[in-house]
Coordinates of C-alpha atoms in Angstrom, one line a residue:
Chain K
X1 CA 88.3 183.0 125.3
X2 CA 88.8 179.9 123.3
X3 CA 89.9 181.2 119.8
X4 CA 88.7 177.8 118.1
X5 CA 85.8 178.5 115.5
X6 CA 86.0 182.1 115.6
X7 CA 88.7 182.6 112.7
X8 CA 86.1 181.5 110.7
X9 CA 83.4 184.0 111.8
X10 CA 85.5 186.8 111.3
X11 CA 86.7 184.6 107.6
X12 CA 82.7 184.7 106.9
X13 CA 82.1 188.4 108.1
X14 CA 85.2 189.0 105.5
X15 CA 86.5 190.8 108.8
X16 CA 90.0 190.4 110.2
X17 CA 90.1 189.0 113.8
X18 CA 90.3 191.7 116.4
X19 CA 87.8 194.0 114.8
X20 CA 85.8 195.4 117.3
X21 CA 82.2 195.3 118.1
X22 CA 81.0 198.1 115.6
X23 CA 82.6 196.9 113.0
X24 CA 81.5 193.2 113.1
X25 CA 77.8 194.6 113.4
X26 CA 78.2 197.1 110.3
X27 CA 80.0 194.4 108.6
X28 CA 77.0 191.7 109.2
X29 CA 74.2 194.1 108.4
X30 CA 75.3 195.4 105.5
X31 CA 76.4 191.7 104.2
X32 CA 72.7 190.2 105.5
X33 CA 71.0 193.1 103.7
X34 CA 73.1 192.6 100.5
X35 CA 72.5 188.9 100.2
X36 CA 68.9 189.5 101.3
X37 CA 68.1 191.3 98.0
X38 CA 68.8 190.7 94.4
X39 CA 71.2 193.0 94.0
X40 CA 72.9 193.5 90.2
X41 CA 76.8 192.2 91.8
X42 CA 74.8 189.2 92.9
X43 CA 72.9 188.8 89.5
X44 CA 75.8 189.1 87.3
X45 CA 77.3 185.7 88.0
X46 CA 74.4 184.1 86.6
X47 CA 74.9 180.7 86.6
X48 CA 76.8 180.3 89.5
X49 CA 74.2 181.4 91.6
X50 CA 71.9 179.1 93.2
X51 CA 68.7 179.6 95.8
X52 CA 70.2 177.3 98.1
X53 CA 74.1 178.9 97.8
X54 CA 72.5 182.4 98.9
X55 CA 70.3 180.5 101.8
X56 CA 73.5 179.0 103.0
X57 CA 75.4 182.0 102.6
X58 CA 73.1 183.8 104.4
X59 CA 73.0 181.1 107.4
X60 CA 76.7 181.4 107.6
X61 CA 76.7 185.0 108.0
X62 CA 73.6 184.8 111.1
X63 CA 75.6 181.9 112.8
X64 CA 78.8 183.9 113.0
X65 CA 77.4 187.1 113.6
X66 CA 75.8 185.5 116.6
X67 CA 78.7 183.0 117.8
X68 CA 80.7 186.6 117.7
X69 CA 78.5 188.8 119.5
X70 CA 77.9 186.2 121.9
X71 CA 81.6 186.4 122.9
X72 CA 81.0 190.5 123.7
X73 CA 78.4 190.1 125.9
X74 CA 78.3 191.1 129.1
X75 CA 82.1 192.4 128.3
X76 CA 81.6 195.6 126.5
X77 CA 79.7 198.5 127.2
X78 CA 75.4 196.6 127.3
X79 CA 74.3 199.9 125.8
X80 CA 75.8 198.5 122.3
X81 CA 73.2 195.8 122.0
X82 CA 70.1 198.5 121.8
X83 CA 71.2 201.0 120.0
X84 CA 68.7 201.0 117.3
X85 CA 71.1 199.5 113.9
X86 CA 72.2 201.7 111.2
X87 CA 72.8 204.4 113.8
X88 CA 76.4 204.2 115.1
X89 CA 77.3 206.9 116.8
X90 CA 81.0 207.0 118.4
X91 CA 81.5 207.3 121.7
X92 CA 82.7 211.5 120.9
X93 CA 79.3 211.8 119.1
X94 CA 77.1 210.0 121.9
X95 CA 78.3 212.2 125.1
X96 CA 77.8 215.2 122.7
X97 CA 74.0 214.2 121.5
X98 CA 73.5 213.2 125.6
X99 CA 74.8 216.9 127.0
X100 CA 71.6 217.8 124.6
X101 CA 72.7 220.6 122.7
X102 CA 70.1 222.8 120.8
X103 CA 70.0 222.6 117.2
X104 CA 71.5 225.8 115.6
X105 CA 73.3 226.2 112.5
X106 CA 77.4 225.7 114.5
X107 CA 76.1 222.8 116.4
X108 CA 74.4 220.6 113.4
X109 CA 77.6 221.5 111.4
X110 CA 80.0 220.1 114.7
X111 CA 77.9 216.8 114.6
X112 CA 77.9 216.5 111.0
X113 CA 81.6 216.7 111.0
X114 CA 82.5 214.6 114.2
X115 CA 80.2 212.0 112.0
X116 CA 82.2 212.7 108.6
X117 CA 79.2 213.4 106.4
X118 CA 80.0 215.1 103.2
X119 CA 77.6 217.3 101.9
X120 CA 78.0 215.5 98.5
X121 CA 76.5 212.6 99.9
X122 CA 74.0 214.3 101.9
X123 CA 72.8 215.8 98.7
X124 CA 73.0 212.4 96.5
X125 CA 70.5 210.8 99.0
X126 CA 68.6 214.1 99.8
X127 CA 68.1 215.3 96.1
X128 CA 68.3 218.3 97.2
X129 CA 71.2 221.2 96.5
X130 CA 74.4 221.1 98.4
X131 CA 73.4 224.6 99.3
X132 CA 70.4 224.3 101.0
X133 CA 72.3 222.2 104.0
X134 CA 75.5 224.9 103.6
X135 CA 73.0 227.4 104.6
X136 CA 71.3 225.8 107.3
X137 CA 74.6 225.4 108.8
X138 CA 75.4 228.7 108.2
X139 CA 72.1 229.8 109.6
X140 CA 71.7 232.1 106.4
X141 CA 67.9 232.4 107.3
X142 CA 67.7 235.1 104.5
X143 CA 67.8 231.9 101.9
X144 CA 64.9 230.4 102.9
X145 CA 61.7 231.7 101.4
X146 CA 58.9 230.6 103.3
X147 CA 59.4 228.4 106.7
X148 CA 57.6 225.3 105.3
X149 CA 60.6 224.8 102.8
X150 CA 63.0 225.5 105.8
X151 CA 61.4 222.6 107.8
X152 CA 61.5 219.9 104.6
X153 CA 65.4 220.9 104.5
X154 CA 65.6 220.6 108.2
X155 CA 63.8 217.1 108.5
X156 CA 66.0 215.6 105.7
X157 CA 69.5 217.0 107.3
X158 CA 68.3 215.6 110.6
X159 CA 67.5 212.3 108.6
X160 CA 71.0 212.3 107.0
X161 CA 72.9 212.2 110.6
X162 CA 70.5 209.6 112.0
X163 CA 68.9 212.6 114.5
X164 CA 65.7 213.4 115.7
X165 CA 63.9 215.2 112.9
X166 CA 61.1 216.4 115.6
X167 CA 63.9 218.1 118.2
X168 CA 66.2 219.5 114.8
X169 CA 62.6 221.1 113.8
X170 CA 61.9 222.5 116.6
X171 CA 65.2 224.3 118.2
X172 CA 66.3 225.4 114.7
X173 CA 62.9 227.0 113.4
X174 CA 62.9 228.9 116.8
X175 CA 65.6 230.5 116.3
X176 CA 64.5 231.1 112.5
X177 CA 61.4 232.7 114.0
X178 CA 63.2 235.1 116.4
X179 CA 65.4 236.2 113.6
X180 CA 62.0 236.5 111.1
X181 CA 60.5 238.2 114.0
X182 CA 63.5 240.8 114.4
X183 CA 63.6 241.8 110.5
X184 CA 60.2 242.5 110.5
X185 CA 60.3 244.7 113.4
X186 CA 63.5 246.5 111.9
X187 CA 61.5 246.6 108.4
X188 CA 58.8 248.3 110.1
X189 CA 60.9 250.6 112.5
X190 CA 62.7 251.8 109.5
X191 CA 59.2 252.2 108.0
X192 CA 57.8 254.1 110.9
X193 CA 60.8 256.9 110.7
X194 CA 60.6 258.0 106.7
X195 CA 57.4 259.8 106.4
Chain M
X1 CA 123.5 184.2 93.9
X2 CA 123.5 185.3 90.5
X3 CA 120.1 184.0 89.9
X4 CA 118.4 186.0 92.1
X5 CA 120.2 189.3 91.3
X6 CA 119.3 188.1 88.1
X7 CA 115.7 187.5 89.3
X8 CA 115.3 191.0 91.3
X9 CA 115.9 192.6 88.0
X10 CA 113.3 191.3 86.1
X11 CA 110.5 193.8 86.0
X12 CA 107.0 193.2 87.5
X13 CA 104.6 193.0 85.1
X14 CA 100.8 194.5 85.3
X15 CA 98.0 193.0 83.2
X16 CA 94.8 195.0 83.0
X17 CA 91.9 192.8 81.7
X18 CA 88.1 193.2 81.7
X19 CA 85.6 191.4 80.1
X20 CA 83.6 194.6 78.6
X21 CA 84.6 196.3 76.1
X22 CA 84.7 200.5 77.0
X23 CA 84.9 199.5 80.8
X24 CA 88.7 202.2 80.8
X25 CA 91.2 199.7 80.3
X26 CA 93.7 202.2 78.0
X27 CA 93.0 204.8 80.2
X28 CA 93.6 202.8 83.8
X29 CA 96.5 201.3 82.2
X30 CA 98.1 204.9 80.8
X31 CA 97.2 206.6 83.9
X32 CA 98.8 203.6 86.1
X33 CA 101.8 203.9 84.1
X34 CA 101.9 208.0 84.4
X35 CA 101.6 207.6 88.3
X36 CA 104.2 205.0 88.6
X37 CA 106.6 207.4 86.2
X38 CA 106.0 210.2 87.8
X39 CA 107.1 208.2 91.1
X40 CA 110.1 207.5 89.7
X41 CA 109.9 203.8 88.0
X42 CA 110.7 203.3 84.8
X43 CA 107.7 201.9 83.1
X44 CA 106.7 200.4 79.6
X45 CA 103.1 200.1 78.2
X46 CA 102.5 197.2 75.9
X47 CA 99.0 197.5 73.9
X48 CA 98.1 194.1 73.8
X49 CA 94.3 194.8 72.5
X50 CA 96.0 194.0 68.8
X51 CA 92.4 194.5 67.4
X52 CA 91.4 197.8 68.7
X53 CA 95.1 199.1 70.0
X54 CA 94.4 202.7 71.2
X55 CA 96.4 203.3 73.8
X56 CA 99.1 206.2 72.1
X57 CA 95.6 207.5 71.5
X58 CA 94.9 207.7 75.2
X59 CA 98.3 208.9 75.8
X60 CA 97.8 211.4 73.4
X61 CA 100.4 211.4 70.8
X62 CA 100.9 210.2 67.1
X63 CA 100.4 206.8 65.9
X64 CA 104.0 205.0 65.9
X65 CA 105.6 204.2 63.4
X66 CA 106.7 200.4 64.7
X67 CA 104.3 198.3 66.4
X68 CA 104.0 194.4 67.5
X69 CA 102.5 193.5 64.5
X70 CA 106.3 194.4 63.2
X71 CA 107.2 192.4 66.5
X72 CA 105.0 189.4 64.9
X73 CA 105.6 189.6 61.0
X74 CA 108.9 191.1 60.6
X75 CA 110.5 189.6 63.5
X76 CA 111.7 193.1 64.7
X77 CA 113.1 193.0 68.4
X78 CA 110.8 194.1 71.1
X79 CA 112.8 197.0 72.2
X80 CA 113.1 198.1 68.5
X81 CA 109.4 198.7 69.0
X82 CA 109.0 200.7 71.8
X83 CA 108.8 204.7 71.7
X84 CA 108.7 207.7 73.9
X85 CA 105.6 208.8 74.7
X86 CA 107.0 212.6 75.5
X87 CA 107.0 211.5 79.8
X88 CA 110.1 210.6 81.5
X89 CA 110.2 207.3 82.3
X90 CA 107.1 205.7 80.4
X91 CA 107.6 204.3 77.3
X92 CA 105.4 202.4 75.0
X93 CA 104.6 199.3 72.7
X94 CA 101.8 200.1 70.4
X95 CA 100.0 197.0 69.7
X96 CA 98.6 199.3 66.2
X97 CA 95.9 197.5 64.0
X98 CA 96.4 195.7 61.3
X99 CA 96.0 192.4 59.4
X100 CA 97.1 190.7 62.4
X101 CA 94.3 190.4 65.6
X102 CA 95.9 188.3 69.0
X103 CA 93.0 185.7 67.3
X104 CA 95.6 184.5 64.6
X105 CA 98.8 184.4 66.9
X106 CA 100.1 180.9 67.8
X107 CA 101.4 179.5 70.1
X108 CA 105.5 179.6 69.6
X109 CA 104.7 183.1 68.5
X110 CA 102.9 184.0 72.0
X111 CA 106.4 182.4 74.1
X112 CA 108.3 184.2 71.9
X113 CA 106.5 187.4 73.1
X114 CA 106.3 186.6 76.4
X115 CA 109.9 185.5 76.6
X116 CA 110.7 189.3 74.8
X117 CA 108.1 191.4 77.3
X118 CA 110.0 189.3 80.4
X119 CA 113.4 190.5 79.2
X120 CA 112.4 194.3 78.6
X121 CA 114.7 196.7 80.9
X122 CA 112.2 198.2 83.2
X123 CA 111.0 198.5 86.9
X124 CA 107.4 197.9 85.7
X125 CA 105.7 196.4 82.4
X126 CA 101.9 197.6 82.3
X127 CA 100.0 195.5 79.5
X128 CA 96.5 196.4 78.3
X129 CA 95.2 194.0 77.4
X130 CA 91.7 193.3 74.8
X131 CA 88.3 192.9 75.8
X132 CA 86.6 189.5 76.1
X133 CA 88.1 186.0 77.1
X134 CA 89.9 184.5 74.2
X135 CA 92.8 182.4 75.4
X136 CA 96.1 184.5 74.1
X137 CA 94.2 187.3 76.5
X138 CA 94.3 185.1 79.2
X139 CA 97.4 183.5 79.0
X140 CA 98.8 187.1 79.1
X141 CA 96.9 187.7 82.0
X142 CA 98.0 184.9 83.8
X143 CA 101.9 186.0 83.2
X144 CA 101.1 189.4 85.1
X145 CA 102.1 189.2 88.6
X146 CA 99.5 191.9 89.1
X147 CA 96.2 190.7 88.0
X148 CA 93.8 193.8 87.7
X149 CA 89.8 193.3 86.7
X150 CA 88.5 196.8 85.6
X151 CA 84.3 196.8 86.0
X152 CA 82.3 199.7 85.4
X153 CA 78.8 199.8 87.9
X154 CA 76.6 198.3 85.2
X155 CA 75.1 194.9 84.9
X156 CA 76.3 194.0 81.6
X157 CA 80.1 194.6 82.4
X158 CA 79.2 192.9 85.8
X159 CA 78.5 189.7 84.1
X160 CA 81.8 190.3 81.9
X161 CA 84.0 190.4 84.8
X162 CA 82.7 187.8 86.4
X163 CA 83.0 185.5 82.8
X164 CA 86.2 187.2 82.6
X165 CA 87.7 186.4 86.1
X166 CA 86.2 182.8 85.9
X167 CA 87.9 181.5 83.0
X168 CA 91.0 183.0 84.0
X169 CA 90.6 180.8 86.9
X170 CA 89.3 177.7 85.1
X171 CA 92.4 178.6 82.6
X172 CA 94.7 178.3 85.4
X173 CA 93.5 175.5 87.1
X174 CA 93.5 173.2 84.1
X175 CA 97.4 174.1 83.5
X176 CA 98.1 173.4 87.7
X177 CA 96.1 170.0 87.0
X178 CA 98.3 169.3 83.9
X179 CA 101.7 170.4 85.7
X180 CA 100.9 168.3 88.4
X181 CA 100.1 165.1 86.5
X182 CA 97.1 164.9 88.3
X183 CA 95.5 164.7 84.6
X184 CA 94.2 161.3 85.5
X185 CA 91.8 162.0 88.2
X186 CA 91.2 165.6 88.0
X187 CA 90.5 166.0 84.3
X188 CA 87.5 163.4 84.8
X189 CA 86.1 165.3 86.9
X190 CA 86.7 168.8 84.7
X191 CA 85.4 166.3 81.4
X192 CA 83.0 164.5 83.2
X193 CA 81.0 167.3 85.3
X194 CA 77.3 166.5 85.0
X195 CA 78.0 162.9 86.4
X196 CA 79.2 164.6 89.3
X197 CA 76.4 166.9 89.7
X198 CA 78.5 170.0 89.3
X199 CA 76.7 173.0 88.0
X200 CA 78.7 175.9 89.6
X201 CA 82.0 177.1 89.7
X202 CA 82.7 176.6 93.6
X203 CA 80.9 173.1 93.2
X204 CA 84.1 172.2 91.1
X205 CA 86.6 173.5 93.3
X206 CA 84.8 171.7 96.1
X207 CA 84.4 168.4 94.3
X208 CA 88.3 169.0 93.2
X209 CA 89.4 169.3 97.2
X210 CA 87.7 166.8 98.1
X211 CA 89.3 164.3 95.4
X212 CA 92.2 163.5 97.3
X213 CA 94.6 165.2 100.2
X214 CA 97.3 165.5 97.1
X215 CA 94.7 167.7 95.2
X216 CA 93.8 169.6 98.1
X217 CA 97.2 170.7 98.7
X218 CA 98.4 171.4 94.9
X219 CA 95.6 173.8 94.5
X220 CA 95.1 176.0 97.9
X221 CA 99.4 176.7 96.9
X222 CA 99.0 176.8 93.2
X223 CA 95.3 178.9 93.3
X224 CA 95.9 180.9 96.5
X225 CA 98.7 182.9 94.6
X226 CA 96.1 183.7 91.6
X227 CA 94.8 187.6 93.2
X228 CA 92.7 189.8 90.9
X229 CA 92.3 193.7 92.0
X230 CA 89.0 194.9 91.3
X231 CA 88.8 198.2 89.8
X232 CA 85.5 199.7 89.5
X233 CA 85.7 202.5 86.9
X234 CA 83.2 205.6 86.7
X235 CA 81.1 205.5 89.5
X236 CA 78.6 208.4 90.2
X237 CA 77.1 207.6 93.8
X238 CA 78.6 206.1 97.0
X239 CA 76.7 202.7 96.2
X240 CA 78.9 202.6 93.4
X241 CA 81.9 203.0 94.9
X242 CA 80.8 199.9 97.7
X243 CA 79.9 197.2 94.8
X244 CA 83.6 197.0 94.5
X245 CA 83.2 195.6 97.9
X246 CA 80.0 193.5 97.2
X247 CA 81.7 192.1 94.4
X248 CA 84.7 190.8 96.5
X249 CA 82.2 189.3 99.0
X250 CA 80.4 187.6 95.5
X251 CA 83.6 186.3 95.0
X252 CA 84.9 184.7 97.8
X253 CA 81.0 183.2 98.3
X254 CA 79.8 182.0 94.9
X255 CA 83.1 181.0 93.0
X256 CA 85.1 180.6 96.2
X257 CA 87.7 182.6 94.7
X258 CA 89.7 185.4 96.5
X259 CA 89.2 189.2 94.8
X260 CA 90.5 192.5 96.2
X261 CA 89.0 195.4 96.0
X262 CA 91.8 198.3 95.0
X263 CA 89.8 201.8 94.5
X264 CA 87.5 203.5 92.2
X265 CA 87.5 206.1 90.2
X266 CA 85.0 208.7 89.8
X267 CA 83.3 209.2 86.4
X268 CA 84.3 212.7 85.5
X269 CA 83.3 214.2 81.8
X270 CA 86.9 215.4 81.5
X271 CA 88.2 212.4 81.3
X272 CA 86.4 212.1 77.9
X273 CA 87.3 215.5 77.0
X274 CA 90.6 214.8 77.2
X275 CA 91.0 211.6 75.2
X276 CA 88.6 213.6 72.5
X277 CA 90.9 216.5 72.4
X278 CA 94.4 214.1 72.3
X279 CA 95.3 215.7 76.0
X280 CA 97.0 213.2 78.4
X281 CA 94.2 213.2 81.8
X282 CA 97.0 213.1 84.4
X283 CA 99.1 216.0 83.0
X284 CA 96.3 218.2 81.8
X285 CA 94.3 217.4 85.1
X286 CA 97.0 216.3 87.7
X287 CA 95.1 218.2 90.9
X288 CA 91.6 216.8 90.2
X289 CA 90.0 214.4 92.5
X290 CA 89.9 212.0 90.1
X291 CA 94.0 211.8 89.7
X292 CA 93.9 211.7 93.6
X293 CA 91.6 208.7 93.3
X294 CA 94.2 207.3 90.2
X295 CA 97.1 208.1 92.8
X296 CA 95.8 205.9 95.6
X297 CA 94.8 203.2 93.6
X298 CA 97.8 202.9 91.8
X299 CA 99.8 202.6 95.5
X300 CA 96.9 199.9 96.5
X301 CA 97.5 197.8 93.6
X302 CA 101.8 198.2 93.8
X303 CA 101.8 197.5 98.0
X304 CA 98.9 194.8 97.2
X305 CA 96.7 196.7 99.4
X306 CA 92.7 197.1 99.9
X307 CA 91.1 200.2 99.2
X308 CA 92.2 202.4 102.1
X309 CA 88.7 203.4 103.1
X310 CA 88.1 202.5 107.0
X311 CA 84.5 203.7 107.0
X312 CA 83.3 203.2 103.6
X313 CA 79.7 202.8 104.6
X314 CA 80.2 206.1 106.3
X315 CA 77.5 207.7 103.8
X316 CA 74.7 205.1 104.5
X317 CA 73.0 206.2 107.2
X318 CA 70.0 206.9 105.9

């Protein structure tokens, strides 16, 4: 692979050469969406910024991005190029989410942890409690009052790992319905034996 | 041979600059100084804020009884200024108000106290240094051989740094155009900058470059040393914590200036509590996350690391 030119991508994508694949694509997304916006870092310098500054900038950051990439193609695994962005899953995470577990409590908690989400940050993006997520992992159904609530908390979690909202729904109020289904009985069996 | 053993003796000195006021400069600079005594340097602090000199304050003991502005009108030795401050191994120079603000210090006065802070017996020399961008500020910046910018994640101390961490720039390059006797043709272009179209920073240090080869090569060796570690000071949410980042991209960008970004530290009520109540943060609190965060920063500024975070956009996956 002729090494000429590419110092300089990686320079641009404030990378160091070597990084791999991931890396370079996290690195150019978040620096595209950055400079795409008028964010307050980029405001600040005030007179040293300039329309046509940020344009080039942001042509800099395309051309690398693409002279790099074009030097994985066809090298790594294909599968990299269409993974919808933003959702990086290792390779650990991948041939979990493929095997196609079913939601409960254990399993979202495994995935939340092979993808080192804190519950801190969950809950900053959420705005919802840190508790509401312990206890879906827990599977303390008792804590939910009504199922609607249940499937808000649900579709957020699933949001927060990059999942599929509809299948986390579904597996994990299932098994919230069997274990509704089995207090009630035990409410009412208890029920049926005091006169 | 003796000159180096004389050299490796000298102690490394720290500046802490910001171009806000309230941004935590006392407090980065006592708590970097704690850390770094509790490791086992010997440190000195030197208030160098000589209008608004709180740092025993942050430190939490009594005002002393010397201070620089003996240093400066009674011509007292520097190390007849310094006191304990009750930790082993950190030691203080109280810059204490008085008549005298760094404003009204000139110039033989300012060697004179460099000269003095350079001979001190110490591993490490921490200064804190004022708010704002007069030149005595600077100029004690510039002696630190680690530069630190403190921000906190709001506009208006944004636009500080940056003010801040450009003139320290534009201060050094007009002193490596001066020791160079490149006067001639580089100070036209510093004096004469409309005619050459230059309305930005990086313009400047491009139009310098491209003056001649001789130029080129004074400054990428003279400028190329000149490092600031960011330092972005109560943040509350993970997008805080990654504008240090943004900010180093900003720089390298738009000025064309290198930054690195060396931690964060968390806002945390305490922190106040403890200055209110005269309680030293690190001692009262020394298992808190937030003395964790102080620890690895102060090892990323003293190995001249980044921020050790390998998957700092971990959180953003929304």
């Amino acid at each position: 692979m002729p090494t000429e030119g590419y110092e300089r991508c990686f320079h641009i994508l404030e990378l160091t050469p070597g990084a791999s694949f991931t890396e370079i694509r996290r690195k150019y997304e978040h620096l595209r969406s950055f400079y795409s916006g008028a964010s307050m870092e980029l405001s600040a310098i005030n007179d040293d910024f300039t329309e046509e500054r940020k344009a080039e900038v942001l042509r800099e950051i395309d051309e690398a991005f693409a002279k790099l990439s074009e030097s994985f193609k066809g090298k790594k695994d294909p599968s990299l190029f269409m993974i919808k962005p933003t959702i990086l899953f290792s390779d650990e995470v991948k041939k979990y989410l493929e095997a196609g577990p079913s939601f409960s409590g254990p399993v979202l908690k495994k995935i939340r942890e092979m993808l080192q989400v804190e519950f801190t940050a969950m809950a900053q993006f959420t705005k919802l409690g840190k508790q509401c997520f312990m206890d879906i992992e827990q599977e303390r159904f008792s804590s939910f009052s009504a199922e609607v609530y249940l499937k808000g908390y649900l579709t957020e979690y699933a949001r927060c790992l990059s999942l599929d909202p509809v299948k986390v729904v579904d597996d994990y109020v299932a098994r919230y319905r069997s274990w509704k289904k089995e207090a009630e009985m035990l409410k009412t069996g208890i029920k049926g034996q005091t006169p | 041979m003796d000159q180096e053993s004389a050299k490796s003796r000298k102690p490394e000195i720290w500046a802490v600059g910001s171009g806000k006021g309230g941004t935590g400069k006392s407090f980065l600079t006592s708590s970097l100084g704690t850390y770094l005594a509790a490791k086992g340097s010997r440190v000195i602090l030197i208030d160098a804020d000589l209008g608004g000199a709180n740092l025993h304050t942050v430190l939490g003991i009594a005002k002393p009884k010397n201070t620089l502005t003996d240093f400066f009108e009674k011509k007292i030795p520097l190390s007849e200024v310094i006191v304990e401050c009750g930790i082993p191994n950190l030691r203080l120079v109280s810059g204490l108000l008085s008549s005298v603000t760094s404003e009204y210090i000139n110039h033989a006065q300012k060697l004179k106290f460099f000269r003095h802070i350079q001979a001190l017996d110490a591993d490490y020399i921490l200064i804190d240094l004022g708010a704002g961008c007069n030149a005595n500020t600077i100029d004690t910046f510039l002696l630190a051989a680690k530069k630190i910018v403190v921000t906190t994640p709001e506009l208006t101390a944004l636009e500080n740094m940056y003010h801040f961490i450009k003139n320290v720039y534009f201060r050094k390059l007009k002193k490596v155009v001066a020791e160079h006797g490149l006067k001639d043709s580089a100070q036209k272009v510093l004096n004469n900058r409309e005619a050459h179209a230059i309305k930005t920073f990086r313009d400047l240090m491009v139009c310098l470059e491209d003056l001649s080869p001789e130029i080129r090569k004074v400054l990428d060796e003279e400028m190329s040393g000149l490092l600031m570690h960011i330092v972005v000071n109560q943040t509350r949410s993970s997008y805080d914590v990654e504008m240090g980042l943004n900010i180093e991209s900003v720089c390298m960008k738009f000025l064309g200036l290198s930054a690195v970004y060396a931690g964060h530290i968390d806002h945390d009520d305490f922190v106040a509590r403890c200055i209110n109540k005269k309680q030293h943060f690190l001692i009262s609190y020394a298992f808190s996350n937030t003395a964790k965060e102080i620890g690895l920063l102060s090892e990323a500024i003293r190995d001249g690391r980044r921020i050790n975070g390998g998957d700092i956009y971990a959180d953003r996956r929304i």
